[in-house]
Coordinates of C-alpha atoms in Angstrom, one line a residue:
M32 CA 86.7 -1.4 -12.2
P33 CA 85.1 -3.2 -9.3
E34 CA 83.3 -6.4 -10.3
G35 CA 79.5 -6.1 -10.7
L36 CA 79.5 -2.3 -11.2
T37 CA 78.9 -0.5 -14.4
R38 CA 80.9 2.7 -15.3
Q39 CA 77.8 4.8 -14.7
Q40 CA 77.4 3.3 -11.2
L41 CA 81.0 3.8 -10.5
Y42 CA 80.7 7.5 -11.5
D43 CA 77.6 7.9 -9.3
K44 CA 79.4 6.5 -6.2
I45 CA 82.3 8.9 -6.7
R46 CA 80.0 11.9 -7.1
E47 CA 78.2 10.9 -3.8
S48 CA 81.4 11.6 -1.7
S49 CA 84.9 12.0 -3.4
K50 CA 87.3 10.1 -5.6
E51 CA 89.8 9.8 -2.7
E52 CA 87.2 8.5 -0.3
Y53 CA 86.1 5.9 -2.8
I54 CA 89.7 4.8 -3.5
L55 CA 90.3 4.6 0.3
E56 CA 87.2 2.4 0.7
E57 CA 88.3 0.1 -2.1
M58 CA 91.8 -0.2 -0.8
V59 CA 90.4 -1.1 2.7
R60 CA 88.1 -3.6 1.1
L61 CA 90.9 -5.2 -1.0
G62 CA 93.3 -5.3 1.9
F63 CA 95.8 -2.6 0.7
W64 CA 95.0 -0.3 3.5
Q65 CA 95.0 -1.4 7.1
R66 CA 91.9 0.0 8.9
N67 CA 92.6 1.2 12.5
V68 CA 89.1 0.6 14.1
E69 CA 89.9 2.2 17.5
K70 CA 91.7 5.3 16.2
P71 CA 91.7 6.1 12.5
S72 CA 94.7 7.5 10.9
V73 CA 94.8 11.2 10.0
P74 CA 94.8 10.7 6.3
E75 CA 91.8 8.5 6.6
V76 CA 89.9 11.1 8.6
L77 CA 90.8 13.9 6.3
I78 CA 89.7 11.8 3.2
K79 CA 86.3 11.0 4.9
Q80 CA 85.7 14.6 5.8
E81 CA 86.5 15.7 2.4
G82 CA 84.0 13.1 1.1
A83 CA 81.3 14.2 3.5
L84 CA 81.9 17.9 2.5
N85 CA 81.8 17.1 -1.2
K86 CA 78.5 15.2 -0.7
E87 CA 77.0 18.2 1.2
L88 CA 78.4 20.5 -1.4
N89 CA 76.7 18.4 -4.2
Q90 CA 73.4 18.7 -2.4
L91 CA 73.7 22.4 -2.0
L92 CA 74.5 22.8 -5.7
Q93 CA 71.5 20.7 -6.6
E94 CA 69.2 22.9 -4.3
K95 CA 70.9 26.0 -5.8
Y96 CA 70.0 24.7 -9.2
R97 CA 66.4 24.1 -8.3
Y98 CA 65.9 27.4 -6.7
R99 CA 67.5 29.1 -9.7
N100 CA 64.6 28.0 -11.9
K101 CA 61.6 29.1 -9.8
Q102 CA 59.0 28.0 -12.3
L103 CA 60.5 24.5 -12.4
M104 CA 60.6 24.4 -8.6
L105 CA 56.9 25.4 -8.4
T106 CA 56.0 22.8 -11.1
E107 CA 57.7 20.0 -9.2
M108 CA 56.0 21.1 -5.9
R109 CA 52.7 21.2 -7.6
K110 CA 53.3 17.8 -9.2
A111 CA 54.1 16.3 -5.9
R112 CA 51.0 17.8 -4.1
M113 CA 48.9 16.5 -7.0
A114 CA 50.3 13.1 -6.9
K115 CA 49.9 12.9 -3.1
A116 CA 46.2 14.2 -3.3
K117 CA 45.5 11.8 -6.1
A118 CA 46.9 8.9 -4.1
K119 CA 44.7 10.0 -1.1
R120 CA 41.6 10.3 -3.3
A121 CA 42.2 6.9 -4.7
E122 CA 42.6 5.5 -1.2
T123 CA 39.5 7.3 0.0
K124 CA 37.4 6.1 -3.1
Q125 CA 38.6 2.5 -2.5
R126 CA 37.7 2.7 1.2
N127 CA 34.2 4.2 0.4
E128 CA 33.6 1.6 -2.3
E129 CA 34.4 -1.1 0.2
K130 CA 32.0 0.5 2.6
R131 CA 29.3 0.7 0.0
I132 CA 29.6 -2.8 -1.0
A133 CA 29.5 -3.9 2.7
R134 CA 26.3 -1.7 3.2
A135 CA 24.7 -3.1 0.0
A136 CA 25.4 -6.7 1.1
A137 CA 24.0 -6.0 4.6
W138 CA 20.9 -4.2 3.2
A139 CA 20.4 -7.2 0.8
E140 CA 20.6 -9.6 3.6
Q141 CA 18.3 -7.5 5.7
Q142 CA 15.8 -7.2 2.9
Q143 CA 15.7 -11.1 2.7
Q144 CA 14.9 -11.3 6.4
D145 CA 12.9 -8.2 7.2
I146 CA 10.7 -5.3 5.8
V147 CA 12.3 -2.0 6.9
Y148 CA 10.7 0.4 4.3
L149 CA 7.3 0.5 2.6
G150 CA 7.3 4.0 1.2
E151 CA 6.9 7.6 2.4
N152 CA 5.0 8.5 5.5
V153 CA 4.2 4.8 6.5
S154 CA 7.5 3.3 7.4
A155 CA 8.1 4.9 10.8
G156 CA 6.8 2.1 13.0
L157 CA 8.3 -0.9 11.1
N158 CA 11.0 -1.4 13.7
K159 CA 8.4 -2.1 16.4
K160 CA 8.0 -5.9 16.2
V161 CA 6.4 -7.0 19.6
S162 CA 2.7 -7.9 19.5
D163 CA 0.4 -8.1 22.5
E164 CA 0.0 -11.9 22.7
A165 CA -2.7 -11.7 25.5
Q166 CA -4.8 -9.3 23.4
L167 CA -4.5 -11.5 20.3
R168 CA -5.5 -14.6 22.2
K169 CA -8.5 -12.7 23.7
F170 CA -9.7 -12.2 20.1
N171 CA -8.7 -15.7 19.1
L172 CA -6.4 -14.3 16.5
P173 CA -3.1 -15.9 15.1
V174 CA 0.0 -14.5 16.9
W175 CA 2.5 -12.8 14.6
H176 CA 5.2 -10.4 15.8
T177 CA 7.2 -9.7 12.6
A178 CA 6.7 -9.3 8.8
Q179 CA 8.4 -12.7 8.3
D180 CA 5.9 -14.3 10.7
L181 CA 3.0 -12.7 8.7
A182 CA 4.6 -13.8 5.4
N183 CA 4.9 -17.3 6.7
G184 CA 1.2 -17.3 7.8
M185 CA 0.0 -16.0 4.4
Q186 CA 2.4 -18.5 2.5
L187 CA 4.0 -15.6 0.7
S188 CA 7.6 -14.6 0.2
L189 CA 8.8 -11.5 2.1
G190 CA 9.4 -9.9 -1.3
K191 CA 5.9 -10.6 -2.5
L192 CA 4.3 -9.3 0.8
R193 CA 6.6 -6.1 0.4
F194 CA 5.3 -5.8 -3.3
L195 CA 1.6 -5.9 -2.2
A196 CA 1.9 -3.5 0.6
F197 CA 4.3 -0.9 -0.7
N198 CA 3.0 2.7 -0.7
R199 CA 3.7 4.1 -4.1
T200 CA 3.0 7.9 -4.6
V201 CA 4.1 7.5 -8.3
G202 CA 4.3 4.1 -10.0
H203 CA 4.0 2.2 -13.2
K204 CA 1.8 -0.5 -11.7
T205 CA -1.4 -0.6 -9.7
H206 CA -3.0 -3.3 -7.7
Y207 CA -6.6 -2.1 -8.6
Q208 CA -8.8 -1.9 -11.7
R209 CA -10.9 1.2 -11.4
F210 CA -14.1 2.0 -13.1
Q211 CA -17.3 3.9 -12.5
I212 CA -21.0 3.0 -12.0
P213 CA -23.9 5.4 -11.9
K214 CA -25.5 6.4 -8.6
K215 CA -29.3 6.4 -8.2
S216 CA -29.0 9.9 -6.8
G217 CA -26.9 11.1 -9.7
G218 CA -23.2 11.1 -10.4
T219 CA -21.0 8.1 -10.4
R220 CA -19.3 6.0 -7.8
V221 CA -15.7 4.8 -8.4
I222 CA -15.2 1.1 -7.8
S223 CA -11.7 -0.2 -7.1
A224 CA -11.5 -3.9 -7.9
P225 CA -8.3 -5.5 -6.6
M226 CA -6.1 -7.6 -8.9
P227 CA -6.0 -11.3 -8.3
Q228 CA -2.8 -11.3 -6.1
L229 CA -4.0 -8.6 -3.9
K230 CA -7.5 -9.9 -3.8
A231 CA -6.3 -13.3 -2.7
A232 CA -4.3 -11.6 0.2
Q233 CA -7.3 -9.5 1.2
H234 CA -9.5 -12.6 1.3
W235 CA -6.9 -14.3 3.5
I236 CA -7.0 -11.3 6.0
L237 CA -10.7 -11.5 5.9
E238 CA -11.0 -15.2 6.7
N239 CA -8.1 -15.4 9.2
I240 CA -8.5 -12.1 11.1
L241 CA -11.5 -9.9 10.3
Y242 CA -14.2 -12.7 10.4
K243 CA -12.9 -13.8 13.8
I244 CA -13.8 -10.4 15.4
A245 CA -17.4 -10.4 16.8
N246 CA -19.6 -7.7 15.3
S247 CA -22.4 -5.9 17.0
S248 CA -25.8 -7.6 17.1
S249 CA -27.3 -4.8 15.0
A250 CA -24.7 -5.1 12.2
N251 CA -26.3 -7.0 9.3
G252 CA -24.3 -6.0 6.2
F253 CA -21.5 -8.3 5.1
V254 CA -21.8 -10.5 8.1
P255 CA -21.9 -14.3 7.6
G256 CA -25.4 -15.5 8.4
K257 CA -27.1 -12.1 7.9
S258 CA -28.6 -10.3 5.0
I259 CA -30.9 -7.4 4.1
V260 CA -33.7 -9.7 5.3
T261 CA -32.4 -9.9 8.9
N262 CA -31.8 -6.1 8.7
A263 CA -35.5 -5.5 7.8
I264 CA -37.2 -8.0 10.1
P265 CA -37.0 -5.8 13.3
H266 CA -38.8 -3.0 11.7
I267 CA -41.9 -4.8 10.6
G268 CA -45.2 -3.2 11.4
K269 CA -43.8 -0.1 13.1
D270 CA -45.5 3.3 13.3
V271 CA -42.3 5.3 12.3
V272 CA -39.3 4.1 10.4
I273 CA -36.2 6.4 10.1
N274 CA -33.4 5.8 7.5
I275 CA -30.1 7.7 7.7
D276 CA -27.0 7.2 5.7
L277 CA -23.3 8.1 6.2
K278 CA -21.7 10.1 3.6
D279 CA -18.6 8.7 1.8
F280 CA -18.6 5.8 4.2
F281 CA -15.6 3.7 2.9
P282 CA -13.5 6.7 1.7
S283 CA -13.8 8.4 5.1
I284 CA -12.0 5.7 6.8
A285 CA -8.3 6.6 6.4
Y286 CA -5.2 4.4 6.5
K287 CA -4.2 5.7 10.0
R288 CA -7.6 4.5 11.4
V289 CA -7.2 1.1 9.9
K290 CA -3.7 0.8 11.2
G291 CA -5.0 1.8 14.6
L292 CA -7.6 -0.9 14.4
F293 CA -5.0 -3.7 13.8
C294 CA -2.8 -2.3 16.6
K295 CA -5.8 -2.4 19.0
L296 CA -6.4 -6.0 18.1
G297 CA -2.9 -6.6 19.5
Y298 CA -0.6 -6.8 16.5
S299 CA 2.8 -5.1 16.5
E300 CA 3.1 -1.9 14.6
Q301 CA 5.1 -3.6 11.8
V302 CA 2.5 -6.2 11.2
A303 CA -0.3 -3.6 11.6
T304 CA 1.3 -1.4 9.0
I305 CA 1.5 -4.1 6.5
L306 CA -2.0 -5.3 7.0
S307 CA -3.4 -1.8 6.8
L308 CA -1.4 -1.1 3.6
I309 CA -2.8 -4.2 2.0
C310 CA -6.4 -3.1 2.9
T311 CA -6.1 0.6 1.8
E312 CA -5.4 2.5 -1.4
P313 CA -5.3 6.1 -2.6
D314 CA -7.2 7.6 -5.3
V315 CA -5.0 7.9 -8.4
D316 CA -4.7 9.9 -11.6
E317 CA -3.5 8.0 -14.7
I318 CA -1.0 10.1 -16.6
M319 CA 0.7 9.2 -19.9
L320 CA 4.3 10.5 -20.2
D321 CA 6.6 9.5 -23.0
N322 CA 4.2 6.7 -24.0
R323 CA 4.3 5.2 -20.6
K324 CA 1.4 5.2 -18.1
Y325 CA 2.0 6.5 -14.5
F326 CA -0.3 6.2 -11.5
V327 CA 0.0 9.3 -9.3
A328 CA -1.7 9.2 -5.8
K329 CA -3.9 12.2 -5.3
T330 CA -5.3 11.4 -1.9
E331 CA -4.2 9.7 1.3
R332 CA -4.7 6.0 1.6
R333 CA -8.2 4.9 2.6
L334 CA -10.6 2.0 2.4
P335 CA -11.4 1.4 -1.3
Q336 CA -14.9 0.5 -2.5
G337 CA -14.5 -2.9 -4.0
A338 CA -11.9 -4.5 -1.8
P339 CA -13.4 -7.6 0.1
T340 CA -11.9 -6.4 3.4
S341 CA -13.5 -3.0 3.4
P342 CA -17.0 -4.0 4.6
A343 CA -15.6 -6.2 7.5
I344 CA -13.2 -3.4 8.6
T345 CA -16.0 -0.9 8.6
N346 CA -18.1 -3.3 10.7
I347 CA -15.4 -3.6 13.4
I348 CA -14.8 0.1 13.3
C349 CA -18.5 0.8 13.7
F350 CA -18.8 -1.5 16.8
K351 CA -18.7 1.4 19.2
L352 CA -21.1 3.3 17.0
D353 CA -23.5 0.6 17.0
R354 CA -23.3 0.2 20.8
R355 CA -24.0 3.8 21.3
F356 CA -27.0 3.6 18.9
E357 CA -28.3 0.5 20.6
G358 CA -28.2 2.4 23.9
L359 CA -30.0 5.4 22.3
S360 CA -32.7 3.1 20.9
A361 CA -33.2 1.5 24.2
K362 CA -33.4 4.9 25.9
Y363 CA -36.1 6.2 23.4
G364 CA -37.8 2.9 22.8
Y365 CA -36.7 2.3 19.2
A366 CA -35.3 -0.8 17.3
Y367 CA -32.0 -0.3 15.5
T368 CA -30.1 -2.1 12.8
R369 CA -27.3 -1.1 10.4
Y370 CA -26.5 -2.5 6.9
A371 CA -23.1 -1.1 5.9
D372 CA -23.6 2.7 6.0
D373 CA -27.4 2.7 6.2
M374 CA -28.9 2.8 9.6
T375 CA -32.5 2.2 10.3
F376 CA -34.5 3.2 13.6
S377 CA -38.2 2.2 14.1
A378 CA -40.8 2.5 16.9
K379 CA -44.4 2.1 17.8
G380 CA -46.8 3.9 20.1
E381 CA -45.6 6.8 22.2
A382 CA -41.9 6.3 21.3
A383 CA -42.8 7.2 17.6
T384 CA -43.3 10.7 18.8
K385 CA -39.6 11.1 19.9
V386 CA -38.3 11.4 16.4
G387 CA -36.6 14.8 16.9
Q388 CA -34.8 13.8 20.2
L389 CA -33.6 10.7 18.6
L390 CA -32.2 12.5 15.5
W391 CA -30.5 15.2 17.5
A392 CA -28.7 12.6 19.7
T393 CA -27.9 10.5 16.5
K394 CA -26.2 13.4 14.7
K395 CA -24.0 14.0 17.8
V396 CA -23.0 10.4 18.0
V397 CA -22.1 10.3 14.3
A398 CA -20.0 13.3 14.5
E399 CA -18.2 12.1 17.6
E400 CA -17.4 8.8 16.0
G401 CA -15.7 10.6 13.0
F402 CA -18.4 10.2 10.4
V403 CA -20.7 12.5 8.5
L404 CA -24.4 12.1 7.9
H405 CA -25.6 12.4 4.3
P406 CA -28.0 15.4 4.3
D407 CA -29.9 14.1 1.3
K408 CA -30.4 10.5 2.7
L409 CA -32.4 11.1 5.8
K410 CA -35.9 9.8 5.5
V411 CA -38.6 9.6 8.1
M412 CA -41.5 7.3 7.2
R413 CA -44.6 7.7 9.2
K414 CA -48.1 6.0 9.3
G415 CA -49.6 5.9 5.8
D416 CA -46.2 5.9 4.1
K417 CA -44.6 3.0 2.5
H418 CA -41.9 1.8 5.0
E419 CA -38.9 0.6 3.1
V420 CA -35.8 -0.8 4.7
T421 CA -32.9 -1.8 2.4
G422 CA -35.3 -2.2 -0.6
I423 CA -37.8 -4.4 1.4
V424 CA -41.3 -3.1 2.3
V425 CA -41.9 -3.6 6.0
N426 CA -45.4 -2.1 6.7
E427 CA -47.1 -5.3 7.7
K428 CA -44.7 -8.1 6.6
L429 CA -41.7 -8.5 4.3
S430 CA -42.7 -7.7 0.8
L431 CA -41.5 -6.1 -2.4
D432 CA -42.3 -2.9 -4.2
R433 CA -45.2 -4.1 -6.4
A434 CA -44.7 -1.6 -9.1
T435 CA -41.2 -2.6 -9.6
L436 CA -42.1 -6.3 -9.6
R437 CA -44.7 -5.8 -12.2
K438 CA -42.3 -3.9 -14.4
F439 CA -39.8 -6.7 -14.1
R440 CA -42.3 -9.4 -15.0
A441 CA -43.5 -7.3 -18.0
L442 CA -39.8 -6.9 -19.1
L443 CA -39.3 -10.7 -19.1
H444 CA -42.5 -11.0 -21.2
Q445 CA -41.3 -8.4 -23.7
I446 CA -37.9 -10.0 -23.9
E447 CA -39.6 -13.4 -24.6
L448 CA -41.5 -11.9 -27.6
T449 CA -39.0 -9.6 -29.1
G450 CA -35.6 -10.2 -27.5
L451 CA -33.3 -7.8 -25.8
A452 CA -33.2 -5.1 -28.5
N453 CA -34.1 -1.7 -27.0
K454 CA -34.7 -3.2 -23.5
R455 CA -33.4 -1.6 -20.3
W456 CA -33.2 -2.6 -16.6
G457 CA -31.1 -0.5 -14.4
K458 CA -28.2 1.6 -15.6
G459 CA -25.7 -1.2 -16.3
N460 CA -25.6 -4.2 -18.2
I461 CA -29.2 -5.5 -18.6
I462 CA -28.6 -9.2 -18.1
S463 CA -26.5 -8.7 -14.9
S464 CA -29.1 -6.3 -13.6
M465 CA -31.9 -8.7 -14.2
E466 CA -30.1 -11.6 -12.6
G467 CA -29.4 -9.4 -9.6
Y468 CA -33.0 -8.3 -9.2
A469 CA -34.2 -12.0 -9.4
N470 CA -31.7 -12.9 -6.7
F471 CA -33.0 -10.0 -4.6
V472 CA -36.6 -11.2 -5.0
A473 CA -35.4 -14.8 -4.0
M474 CA -34.0 -13.5 -0.7
V475 CA -37.2 -11.8 0.3
K476 CA -39.8 -14.0 -1.3
P477 CA -38.1 -17.4 -2.1
E478 CA -41.0 -18.9 -4.1
Q479 CA -41.5 -15.9 -6.4
G480 CA -37.7 -15.4 -6.7
V481 CA -37.2 -19.1 -7.9
K482 CA -39.9 -18.7 -10.5
L483 CA -38.3 -15.4 -11.8
K484 CA -34.8 -16.9 -11.8
N485 CA -36.1 -20.0 -13.7
Q486 CA -37.9 -17.9 -16.2
L487 CA -34.9 -15.7 -16.8
S488 CA -32.6 -18.7 -17.1
V489 CA -34.8 -20.2 -19.8
L490 CA -34.8 -16.9 -21.8
L491 CA -31.0 -16.7 -21.5
Q492 CA -30.6 -20.1 -23.0
R493 CA -32.3 -19.2 -26.2
N494 CA -29.9 -18.9 -29.1
D495 CA -31.2 -15.6 -30.4
I496 CA -31.0 -14.0 -26.8
K497 CA -27.5 -15.5 -26.5
A498 CA -26.3 -13.9 -29.7
E499 CA -27.8 -10.6 -28.6
A500 CA -26.1 -10.7 -25.3
Q501 CA -22.7 -11.5 -26.7
A502 CA -23.1 -8.6 -29.2
M503 CA -24.0 -6.3 -26.3
W504 CA -20.9 -7.3 -24.4
K505 CA -18.7 -6.6 -27.5
N506 CA -20.2 -3.2 -28.0
E507 CA -19.7 -2.1 -24.4
A508 CA -17.8 1.2 -24.7
A509 CA -16.9 1.6 -21.0
P510 CA -16.0 -1.2 -18.5
A511 CA -18.2 0.3 -15.9
A512 CA -21.2 -1.7 -17.1
K513 CA -19.4 -5.0 -16.7
P514 CA -20.4 -6.8 -13.5
V515 CA -17.8 -7.4 -10.8
D516 CA -18.1 -9.1 -7.4
P517 CA -15.7 -7.2 -5.2
L518 CA -17.4 -8.3 -2.0
P519 CA -16.7 -11.5 0.3
E520 CA -17.8 -14.6 -1.6
T521 CA -19.4 -16.5 1.2
A522 CA -22.5 -18.6 1.1
T523 CA -24.1 -17.2 4.0
D524 CA -23.3 -13.5 3.4
T525 CA -25.8 -11.7 1.3
N526 CA -24.3 -9.3 -1.2
K527 CA -26.2 -6.7 -3.2
P528 CA -27.1 -7.9 -6.6
N529 CA -26.3 -5.6 -9.5
T530 CA -29.5 -4.1 -10.7
T531 CA -31.4 -0.9 -10.3
N532 CA -35.2 -0.4 -10.8
N533 CA -36.8 1.9 -13.2
T534 CA -39.5 3.0 -11.0
N535 CA -40.1 6.6 -10.1
T536 CA -38.7 6.4 -6.7
S537 CA -37.1 9.5 -5.0
D538 CA -33.4 10.1 -5.0
N539 CA -33.3 9.3 -1.3
E540 CA -34.2 5.7 -1.8
K541 CA -31.1 3.5 -2.6
P542 CA -31.6 0.4 -4.8
W543 CA -30.3 -2.3 -2.6
W544 CA -29.9 -4.8 -5.3
N545 CA -27.3 -2.5 -6.9
I546 CA -23.9 -3.9 -6.3
L547 CA -21.2 -1.6 -4.9

């Protein structure tokens, strides 16, 4: 037996050709048969041919055996195809997994460096990252081209900026605390107070962008250095005073309009999108499902009542409206001022007879600027009427409604005698309402206001009244009565204090010391 071969291996080699061919090869290998390389001998040729024929015969016999058992042949063919397909699937799966991992890594890296998606219907322009530097410098605004530039300016991480700006149609979290306060004319007003992180971002936008944009000279609401007093002064001693009000002022300004404002200021669409998302919010429904609360958007995004940026944005958007009203006022001989959504016109002499012409032109301008006049808030005050502008009487000089002031003094006296029990001022918390009214008086009549504030402060320091106040806070069933300050906290900007009077004023008169 040849060295290194087992018996089975020897049998296999013989079967591959023939016994004689194998013996011939071994004899040649061992030197017993002289190989004629140039011209093989006849026996050698015959032996090799016989071996080749035997090998071919064996293959044919194997094929014959396979075809004899058709079912076995089909099974083998099916197994071969399945094995091939399985190998191909495994290869494809591995290739797809490698691609997925590569995409995930690329996406994670991009997420660390850029904001490419902020929710449905708001992400289309995030790939536009070039701001108009000349326009920004014209308004003396900081130059940011990308989301990363904005995040660096706000000293936020890109992830935190994405979290604050993301547009969620359904989510488990909300950036606002919502509650309702009663309206003087009936119904309730929904206040959306931003959570601390969002509120800080909105204040940053207010100070670094919005307050740098010049307002019209007739805008007095939420403008540093102006107040309800500056809004009322131009209308002192006039023959006719006209008050008009815009309906659903903040909610009527949608996200697209706010984004257009930031784009017009010169910012790239990516930066404008992020800024407008931070400043807007949809109305939501709170739904409990499987013991978990969901916040479901039910409207488009718009300016919320309660965000510190909302008043400043409306002032900028109303710049053209104010200019057109200033032109109308000059044409008809009227004075014009605006405090938020309340606009006042006044005139003396012959101009006071042109009320109808002025109102017709006013309605046309309001409609063209995308707003709606409140039909129940139009008020024309003529000679002999009490002329009131943002809660201040302006017939001859700046003064207060005497009946309301007398009732407030009487309330302070009653509280001093019998405490807070069964006392009421306004529709909210009595202490906050009283403090708000005292601040309102101090703005119009500083001396009287200081006296009232001191008197109220002394009362609130009494132990019995302190105890009553604490009990009242604990017994508050609804958070709507709790005071909030959603407006810009600036020393020069006059906000609306949180009280309403209990006088028998008409529904058309708005209590201007009532906080939004």
